[in-house]
């Protein structure tokens, strides 16, 4: 069965969406491991569902080596679902177009180093853009820059704050990440340079 590793750092609602989609039979994949770079609620979600977990320390000089070793043993696809560490080139080279990330804005806007979580939504609101959304993309060596698989746009409302905007976007993050995993696991995604197409 197609094996995925899910990388997490926080609440793990995207991980939960993946677990639920598998339970419902929408995703026919094995969640082989959940790997965290800090203690977080996502780890608990994984344990509650009998998934192997790994807690790695970013301070450990072998952090990236451990990550590499776990992934090479048990992942066909690596899913960054709110993972806050930057993945080193050796792993990106080994998993070229096999690592995906969910970002809570419409890339290439409001992305890049240091743009994660609430910071993204705060910048979106400060800038006054009328549309935001989320992006699922492959990871390459530049932060938030790899080929885009899916985007979903929704209006920024006049009375939105960071919380309301992030909550509305999160609903679509969950759908996009599950859909991307499904299509990749079915080998229905083609990548040519930056261009990603869905095969019928
Ligand atoms: C999501 O908004 C994701 O896009 C961002 O971090 C958040 C993680 O949410 N990278 P969760 O941990 O999956 O609930």
Coordinates of N, CA and C and ligand atoms in Angstrom, one line a residue:
X1 N 0.8 -1.2 0.0 CA 0.0 0.0 0.0 C 0.9 1.3 0.0
X2 N 0.4 2.3 -0.6 CA 1.1 3.6 -0.7 C 1.3 4.1 0.7
X3 N 2.5 4.4 1.1 CA 2.8 4.9 2.4 C 3.1 6.3 2.5
X4 N 2.5 7.0 3.5 CA 2.8 8.4 3.7 C 3.4 8.6 5.1
X5 N 4.3 9.6 5.2 CA 4.8 10.1 6.5 C 4.2 11.5 6.6
X6 N 3.7 11.8 7.8 CA 3.1 13.2 8.0 C 4.0 13.9 9.0
X7 N 4.5 15.1 8.6 CA 5.4 15.9 9.5 C 4.5 17.0 10.1
X8 N 4.7 17.1 11.4 CA 3.8 18.0 12.1 C 4.6 18.8 13.2
X9 N 3.9 20.0 13.6 CA 4.5 20.8 14.7 C 3.5 21.3 15.6
X10 N 2.2 21.1 15.3 CA 1.2 21.9 16.1 C -0.1 21.1 16.4
X11 N -1.2 21.7 16.2 CA -2.5 21.1 16.6 C -2.8 19.8 15.8
X12 N -2.4 19.8 14.6 CA -2.6 18.6 13.8 C -4.0 18.4 13.2
X13 N -4.7 19.5 12.9 CA -6.0 19.4 12.3 C -5.9 18.8 10.9
X14 N -4.8 19.2 10.2 CA -4.7 18.6 8.8 C -4.4 17.1 8.9
X15 N -3.6 16.8 9.9 CA -3.3 15.3 10.1 C -4.6 14.6 10.4
X16 N -5.5 15.2 11.2 CA -6.8 14.6 11.6 C -7.6 14.4 10.3
X17 N -7.6 15.4 9.4 CA -8.4 15.3 8.2 C -7.9 14.1 7.4
X18 N -6.6 13.9 7.4 CA -6.0 12.7 6.6 C -6.5 11.4 7.3
X19 N -6.4 11.4 8.6 CA -6.8 10.2 9.4 C -8.3 9.9 9.1
X20 N -9.1 10.9 9.1 CA -10.5 10.8 8.9 C -10.8 10.3 7.5
X21 N -10.1 10.9 6.5 CA -10.3 10.5 5.1 C -10.0 9.0 4.9
X22 N -8.9 8.6 5.6 CA -8.5 7.1 5.5 C -9.6 6.3 6.2
X23 N -10.1 6.7 7.3 CA -11.1 5.9 8.0 C -12.4 5.8 7.2
X24 N -12.7 6.9 6.5 CA -13.9 6.9 5.7 C -13.7 6.1 4.3
X25 N -12.5 5.7 4.1 CA -12.2 4.9 2.9 C -12.0 5.8 1.7
X26 N -11.9 7.1 1.9 CA -11.6 8.0 0.8 C -10.1 7.9 0.4
X27 N -9.3 7.8 1.4 CA -7.8 7.6 1.1 C -7.4 6.2 1.3
X28 N -6.8 5.6 0.3 CA -6.4 4.2 0.5 C -4.8 4.2 0.6
X29 N -4.4 4.7 1.8 CA -3.0 4.9 2.0 C -2.7 4.3 3.4
X30 N -1.4 4.0 3.7 CA -1.0 3.7 5.0 C -0.3 4.9 5.6
X31 N -0.8 5.4 6.8 CA 0.0 6.5 7.4 C 1.1 5.8 8.3
X32 N 2.2 5.7 7.6 CA 3.3 4.9 8.2 C 3.9 5.5 9.4
X33 N 4.0 6.9 9.4 CA 4.6 7.5 10.6 C 4.1 9.0 10.6
X34 N 4.1 9.5 11.9 CA 3.9 10.9 12.1 C 5.1 11.4 12.9
X35 N 5.8 12.4 12.3 CA 7.1 12.8 12.8 C 6.9 14.3 13.2
X36 N 7.3 14.6 14.5 CA 7.2 16.0 15.0 C 8.5 16.5 15.4
X37 N 8.7 17.8 15.2 CA 9.9 18.5 15.6 C 9.8 19.1 17.0
X38 N 8.6 18.9 17.6 CA 8.4 19.4 19.0 C 7.2 18.7 19.6
X39 N 7.1 18.7 20.9 CA 6.0 18.0 21.5 C 4.7 18.8 21.1
X40 N 3.7 18.2 20.6 CA 2.5 18.9 20.1 C 1.3 18.0 20.1
X41 N 0.1 18.6 20.0 CA -1.1 17.8 20.1 C -1.2 16.8 18.9
X42 N -0.6 17.2 17.8 CA -0.7 16.3 16.6 C -0.2 14.9 16.9
X43 N 0.9 14.8 17.8 CA 1.4 13.5 18.2 C 0.4 12.7 18.9
X44 N -0.4 13.3 19.8 CA -1.5 12.6 20.5 C -2.5 12.1 19.5
X45 N -2.9 12.9 18.5 CA -3.9 12.4 17.5 C -3.3 11.1 16.9
X46 N -2.0 11.1 16.5 CA -1.5 10.0 15.9 C -1.5 8.8 16.8
X47 N -1.1 9.0 18.1 CA -1.1 7.8 19.0 C -2.5 7.3 19.2
X48 N -3.5 8.2 19.3 CA -4.9 7.8 19.5 C -5.3 6.9 18.4
X49 N -4.7 7.0 17.2 CA -5.1 6.2 16.1 C -4.1 5.1 15.7
X50 N -3.2 4.8 16.7 CA -2.3 3.7 16.5 C -1.2 3.9 15.5
X51 N -0.9 5.1 15.2 CA 0.1 5.4 14.2 C 1.5 5.6 14.9
X52 N 2.5 5.0 14.2 CA 3.9 5.2 14.8 C 4.3 6.7 14.8
X53 N 4.8 7.1 16.0 CA 5.2 8.5 16.1 C 6.7 8.6 16.4
X54 N 7.3 9.7 16.0 CA 8.7 10.0 16.2 C 8.7 11.5 16.7
X55 N 9.4 11.7 17.8 CA 9.6 13.1 18.3 C 11.1 13.4 18.1
X56 N 11.4 14.3 17.2 CA 12.8 14.7 17.0 C 13.1 16.0 17.6
X57 N 14.3 16.2 18.0 CA 14.7 17.6 18.5 C 15.4 18.3 17.5
X58 N 14.9 19.5 17.2 CA 15.6 20.4 16.2 C 17.0 20.8 16.7
X59 N 17.2 20.7 18.0 CA 18.5 21.1 18.5 C 19.6 20.0 18.3
X60 N 19.1 18.8 18.1 CA 20.0 17.7 17.9 C 20.7 17.9 16.5
X61 N 22.1 17.8 16.5 CA 22.8 18.0 15.3 C 22.4 17.0 14.2
X62 N 21.9 15.8 14.7 CA 21.5 14.7 13.8 C 20.0 14.8 13.3
X63 N 19.4 15.9 13.7 CA 17.9 16.0 13.4 C 17.6 15.6 12.0
X64 N 18.3 16.2 11.0 CA 18.0 16.0 9.6 C 18.4 14.6 9.2
X65 N 19.4 14.0 9.8 CA 19.8 12.6 9.5 C 18.8 11.6 10.0
X66 N 18.3 11.9 11.2 CA 17.2 11.0 11.7 C 16.0 11.1 10.8
X67 N 15.6 12.3 10.4 CA 14.5 12.5 9.6 C 14.7 11.7 8.2
X68 N 15.8 11.9 7.6 CA 16.2 11.2 6.4 C 16.0 9.7 6.6
X69 N 16.5 9.2 7.6 CA 16.5 7.7 7.8 C 15.1 7.2 8.0
X70 N 14.3 7.9 8.8 CA 12.9 7.5 9.0 C 12.1 7.5 7.6
X71 N 12.3 8.6 6.9 CA 11.6 8.8 5.7 C 12.0 7.8 4.6
X72 N 13.3 7.5 4.5 CA 13.7 6.6 3.5 C 13.2 5.2 3.8
X73 N 13.0 4.9 5.1 CA 12.6 3.5 5.4 C 11.1 3.4 5.1
X74 N 10.3 4.4 5.3 CA 8.8 4.1 5.3 C 7.9 5.1 4.6
X75 N 8.5 5.9 3.7 CA 7.5 6.8 3.0 C 7.7 6.8 1.5
X76 N 6.5 6.7 0.8 CA 6.4 7.0 -0.6 C 6.1 8.5 -0.9
X77 N 5.5 9.1 0.1 CA 5.2 10.5 0.0 C 5.3 11.1 1.4
X78 N 5.9 12.3 1.5 CA 6.1 13.0 2.7 C 5.1 14.2 2.7
X79 N 4.3 14.3 3.8 CA 3.3 15.4 3.8 C 3.6 16.3 5.0
X80 N 3.9 17.5 4.6 CA 4.2 18.5 5.7 C 2.9 19.2 6.0
X81 N 2.4 18.9 7.2 CA 1.1 19.4 7.6 C 1.2 20.3 8.8
X82 N 1.7 21.5 8.6 CA 1.9 22.5 9.7 C 3.3 22.2 10.3
X83 N 4.2 21.7 9.5 CA 5.6 21.4 10.0 C 6.4 22.7 9.9
X84 N 7.1 23.0 11.0 CA 7.7 24.3 11.0 C 9.2 24.3 10.7
X85 N 9.8 23.1 10.6 CA 11.2 23.1 10.3 C 11.5 23.1 8.8
X86 N 12.6 23.6 8.4 CA 13.0 23.6 7.0 C 13.7 22.3 6.7
X87 N 13.3 21.6 5.6 CA 13.9 20.3 5.3 C 15.1 20.5 4.5
X88 N 16.2 19.8 4.8 CA 17.5 20.0 4.1 C 17.5 19.4 2.7
X89 N 18.5 19.9 2.0 CA 18.5 19.6 0.5 C 18.7 18.1 0.3
X90 N 19.4 17.4 1.1 CA 19.6 15.9 0.9 C 18.3 15.2 0.9
X91 N 17.4 15.6 1.8 CA 16.0 15.0 1.8 C 15.2 15.4 0.6
X92 N 15.3 16.7 0.3 CA 14.5 17.2 -0.9 C 15.0 16.5 -2.2
X93 N 16.3 16.3 -2.3 CA 16.8 15.6 -3.5 C 16.4 14.1 -3.5
X94 N 16.4 13.5 -2.4 CA 16.0 12.1 -2.3 C 14.5 11.9 -2.6
X95 N 13.7 12.9 -2.2 CA 12.2 12.9 -2.4 C 11.7 14.0 -3.4
X96 N 12.4 14.1 -4.5 CA 12.0 15.1 -5.4 C 10.6 14.9 -5.9
X97 N 9.8 16.0 -5.8 CA 8.3 15.9 -6.1 C 7.6 14.8 -5.3
X98 N 8.1 14.5 -4.2 CA 7.4 13.5 -3.3 C 7.3 14.1 -1.9
X99 N 7.4 15.4 -1.8 CA 7.2 16.1 -0.5 C 6.2 17.2 -0.8
X100 N 5.1 17.2 -0.1 CA 4.1 18.2 -0.3 C 3.9 19.0 1.0
X101 N 3.4 20.3 0.8 CA 3.2 21.2 2.0 C 1.9 21.9 1.8
X102 N 1.3 22.2 2.9 CA 0.1 23.0 2.9 C 0.4 24.4 3.4
X103 N 0.1 25.5 2.7 CA 0.4 26.8 3.1 C -0.9 27.6 3.2
X104 N -1.1 28.4 4.3 CA -2.4 29.0 4.5 C -2.5 30.4 3.8
X105 N -2.1 30.5 2.5 CA -2.3 31.7 1.7 C -2.1 31.3 0.3
X106 N -2.3 32.3 -0.6 CA -2.2 32.0 -2.0 C -0.8 32.3 -2.5
X107 N 0.1 31.3 -2.5 CA 1.5 31.5 -3.0 C 1.5 32.0 -4.4
X108 N 2.5 32.8 -4.9 CA 3.7 33.2 -4.1 C 3.5 34.3 -3.2
X109 N 2.3 34.8 -3.0 CA 2.1 35.9 -2.0 C 2.1 35.3 -0.6
X110 N 2.6 36.1 0.3 CA 2.6 35.8 1.8 C 3.2 34.4 2.1
X111 N 4.3 34.2 1.5 CA 5.1 32.9 1.8 C 6.5 33.3 2.1
X112 N 7.3 32.3 2.2 CA 8.8 32.5 2.4 C 9.1 32.2 3.9
X113 N 10.4 32.4 4.1 CA 11.0 32.1 5.4 C 10.3 32.9 6.5
X114 N 9.9 32.3 7.6 CA 9.3 33.0 8.7 C 7.8 33.3 8.5
X115 N 7.3 33.0 7.3 CA 5.8 33.2 7.1 C 5.1 31.9 7.4
X116 N 4.6 31.7 8.6 CA 3.8 30.5 8.9 C 2.7 30.8 9.9
X117 N 1.8 30.0 10.0 CA 0.7 30.1 11.0 C 0.0 31.5 10.9
X118 N -0.2 32.0 12.2 CA -0.9 33.3 12.3 C -0.2 34.4 11.6
X119 N 1.1 34.4 11.5 CA 1.9 35.5 10.9 C 1.4 35.7 9.5
X120 N 1.1 34.6 8.8 CA 0.6 34.8 7.4 C -0.7 35.5 7.4
X121 N -1.7 35.1 8.2 CA -3.0 35.8 8.2 C -2.9 37.3 8.6
X122 N -2.0 37.5 9.6 CA -1.8 38.9 10.1 C -1.3 39.8 8.9
X123 N -0.3 39.3 8.1 CA 0.2 40.0 7.0 C -0.9 40.2 5.9
X124 N -1.7 39.2 5.7 CA -2.7 39.3 4.7 C -3.7 40.4 5.1
X125 N -4.1 40.5 6.4 CA -5.0 41.5 6.9 C -4.4 42.9 6.8
X126 N -3.1 42.9 7.2 CA -2.4 44.3 7.2 C -2.3 44.8 5.8
X127 N -2.1 43.9 4.9 CA -1.9 44.4 3.5 C -3.2 44.8 2.9
X128 N -4.3 44.2 3.4 CA -5.6 44.6 2.8 C -6.0 43.9 1.6
X129 N -5.4 42.8 1.3 CA -5.8 42.1 0.1 C -7.3 41.6 0.3
X130 N -8.0 41.4 -0.8 CA -9.4 41.1 -0.8 C -9.6 39.6 -0.9
X131 N -8.6 38.9 -1.3 CA -8.7 37.4 -1.5 C -7.5 36.7 -0.8
X132 N -7.8 35.7 -0.1 CA -6.7 34.9 0.4 C -7.1 33.4 0.2
X133 N -6.5 32.5 0.9 CA -6.8 31.1 0.6 C -5.7 30.1 1.1
X134 N -5.6 29.1 0.3 CA -4.5 28.1 0.7 C -3.9 27.5 -0.5
X135 N -2.7 26.9 -0.4 CA -2.0 26.3 -1.5 C -1.4 25.0 -1.0
X136 N -1.5 24.0 -1.8 CA -0.8 22.8 -1.6 C 0.3 22.7 -2.7
X137 N 1.5 22.5 -2.3 CA 2.6 22.5 -3.3 C 3.7 21.5 -3.0
X138 N 4.4 21.2 -4.0 CA 5.6 20.3 -3.8 C 6.7 21.2 -3.1
X139 N 7.5 20.6 -2.4 CA 8.6 21.3 -1.7 C 9.9 21.2 -2.6
X140 N 10.5 22.3 -2.8 CA 11.9 22.3 -3.4 C 12.8 23.0 -2.5
X141 N 14.0 23.4 -3.0 CA 15.0 23.9 -2.1 C 14.7 25.4 -1.6
X142 N 13.8 26.0 -2.2 CA 13.4 27.4 -1.7 C 12.1 27.3 -1.0
X143 N 12.0 28.1 0.1 CA 10.9 28.0 1.0 C 9.6 28.5 0.3
X144 N 8.6 27.6 0.4 CA 7.2 27.9 -0.2 C 7.3 28.2 -1.7
X145 N 8.2 27.6 -2.4 CA 8.4 28.0 -3.8 C 8.1 26.8 -4.8
X146 N 7.9 25.6 -4.3 CA 7.8 24.5 -5.3 C 6.6 24.5 -6.1
X147 N 6.5 23.6 -7.1 CA 5.4 23.5 -8.0 C 4.0 23.4 -7.3
X148 N 3.1 24.2 -7.7 CA 1.7 24.3 -7.1 C 0.8 23.2 -7.6
X149 N 0.2 22.5 -6.7 CA -0.7 21.4 -7.0 C -2.2 21.9 -7.0
X150 N -2.6 22.5 -5.9 CA -3.9 23.1 -5.8 C -3.9 24.4 -5.1
X151 N -4.8 25.3 -5.4 CA -5.1 26.5 -4.6 C -6.6 26.7 -4.5
X152 N -6.9 27.2 -3.4 CA -8.3 27.6 -3.2 C -8.4 29.0 -2.7
X153 N -9.2 29.8 -3.3 CA -9.3 31.2 -2.9 C -10.6 31.5 -2.2
X154 N -10.6 32.4 -1.3 CA -11.8 32.9 -0.7 C -11.7 34.3 -0.2
X155 N -12.8 35.0 -0.2 CA -12.7 36.5 0.1 C -12.3 36.7 1.5
X156 N -11.5 37.8 1.7 CA -11.2 38.3 3.0 C -12.4 39.3 3.4
X157 N -13.0 39.0 4.5 CA -14.2 39.8 4.8 C -13.8 41.1 5.6
X158 N -14.6 42.1 5.5 CA -14.3 43.4 6.2 C -14.0 43.2 7.7
X159 N -14.8 42.3 8.3 CA -14.7 42.1 9.8 C -13.8 40.9 10.2
X160 N -13.0 40.4 9.2 CA -12.1 39.3 9.5 C -11.1 39.7 10.5
X161 N -10.7 38.8 11.4 CA -9.5 38.9 12.2 C -8.7 37.7 12.0
X162 N -7.5 37.6 12.6 CA -6.6 36.4 12.3 C -7.3 35.1 12.6
X163 N -8.1 35.1 13.6 CA -8.8 33.9 14.0 C -9.8 33.5 13.0
X164 N -10.7 34.4 12.6 CA -11.8 34.1 11.7 C -11.3 33.7 10.4
X165 N -10.3 34.4 9.9 CA -9.7 34.1 8.6 C -9.0 32.8 8.6
X166 N -8.2 32.5 9.6 CA -7.5 31.2 9.6 C -8.5 30.0 9.7
X167 N -9.5 30.2 10.5 CA -10.5 29.1 10.7 C -11.2 28.8 9.4
X168 N -11.6 29.9 8.6 CA -12.3 29.7 7.4 C -11.4 29.0 6.3
X169 N -10.1 29.4 6.4 CA -9.2 28.8 5.4 C -8.8 27.4 5.7
X170 N -8.7 27.1 7.0 CA -8.4 25.8 7.5 C -9.3 24.7 6.9
X171 N -10.6 25.0 6.8 CA -11.6 24.0 6.3 C -11.1 23.6 4.9
X172 N -10.6 24.5 4.1 CA -10.3 24.2 2.7 C -8.9 23.6 2.7
X173 N -8.0 23.9 3.6 CA -6.7 23.2 3.7 C -6.9 21.7 3.9
X174 N -7.9 21.4 4.7 CA -8.1 20.0 5.0 C -8.6 19.3 3.7
X175 N -9.4 19.9 2.9 CA -9.9 19.3 1.7 C -8.8 19.2 0.7
X176 N -8.0 20.2 0.5 CA -6.9 20.2 -0.5 C -5.8 19.2 -0.2
X177 N -5.4 19.1 1.1 CA -4.3 18.2 1.4 C -4.8 16.8 1.2
X178 N -6.0 16.5 1.5 CA -6.5 15.1 1.3 C -6.6 14.8 -0.2
X179 N -7.1 15.8 -0.9 CA -7.2 15.5 -2.4 C -5.9 15.3 -3.0
X180 N -4.9 16.1 -2.6 CA -3.5 16.0 -3.2 C -3.0 14.6 -2.9
X181 N -3.1 14.2 -1.6 CA -2.6 12.9 -1.3 C -3.3 11.8 -2.1
X182 N -4.6 11.9 -2.3 CA -5.3 10.9 -3.0 C -4.8 10.8 -4.5
X183 N -4.7 12.0 -5.1 CA -4.3 12.0 -6.5 C -2.8 11.5 -6.7
X184 N -2.0 11.9 -5.8 CA -0.6 11.4 -5.9 C -0.5 9.9 -5.6
X185 N -1.3 9.4 -4.6 CA -1.3 8.0 -4.3 C -1.8 7.1 -5.5
X186 N -2.7 7.8 -6.3 CA -3.2 7.1 -7.5 C -2.4 7.3 -8.7
X187 N -1.2 8.0 -8.5 CA -0.3 8.3 -9.6 C -1.0 9.2 -10.7
X188 N -1.8 10.1 -10.3 CA -2.6 10.9 -11.2 C -2.1 12.3 -11.3
X189 N -0.9 12.6 -10.8 CA -0.3 13.9 -10.9 C 1.0 13.9 -11.6
X190 N 1.0 14.8 -12.7 CA 2.2 14.9 -13.5 C 2.9 16.2 -13.2
X191 N 4.2 16.2 -13.1 CA 5.0 17.4 -12.8 C 6.0 17.6 -14.0
X192 N 5.9 18.8 -14.6 CA 6.8 19.1 -15.7 C 7.4 20.5 -15.4
X193 N 8.6 20.6 -14.9 CA 9.1 21.9 -14.4 C 8.2 22.4 -13.3
X194 N 7.7 23.6 -13.4 CA 6.8 24.1 -12.4 C 5.3 23.7 -12.6
X195 N 5.1 23.1 -13.8 CA 3.7 22.9 -14.1 C 3.2 21.5 -13.6
X196 N 2.1 21.5 -12.9 CA 1.5 20.3 -12.3 C 0.2 20.1 -13.0
X197 N 0.0 18.9 -13.6 CA -1.3 18.6 -14.2 C -1.9 17.4 -13.6
X198 N -3.3 17.4 -13.6 CA -4.0 16.2 -13.0 C -4.4 15.3 -14.2
X199 N -4.0 14.1 -14.1 CA -4.3 13.1 -15.2 C -5.7 12.6 -15.0
X200 N -6.4 12.3 -16.1 CA -7.8 11.8 -15.9 C -7.8 10.3 -15.7
Ligands
LIG1 C1 -2.1 25.3 9.0 O1 -2.7 26.6 8.8 C2 -1.1 25.1 7.9 O2 -1.4 25.7 6.7 C3 0.1 25.9 8.5 O3 0.0 25.6 9.9 C4 -1.3 25.3 10.2 C5 -1.3 23.9 10.9 O4 -2.5 23.5 11.3 N1 1.3 25.6 7.8 P1 -2.7 22.1 11.9 O5 -1.5 21.8 12.8 O6 -2.8 21.1 10.8 O7 -4.0 22.2 12.7

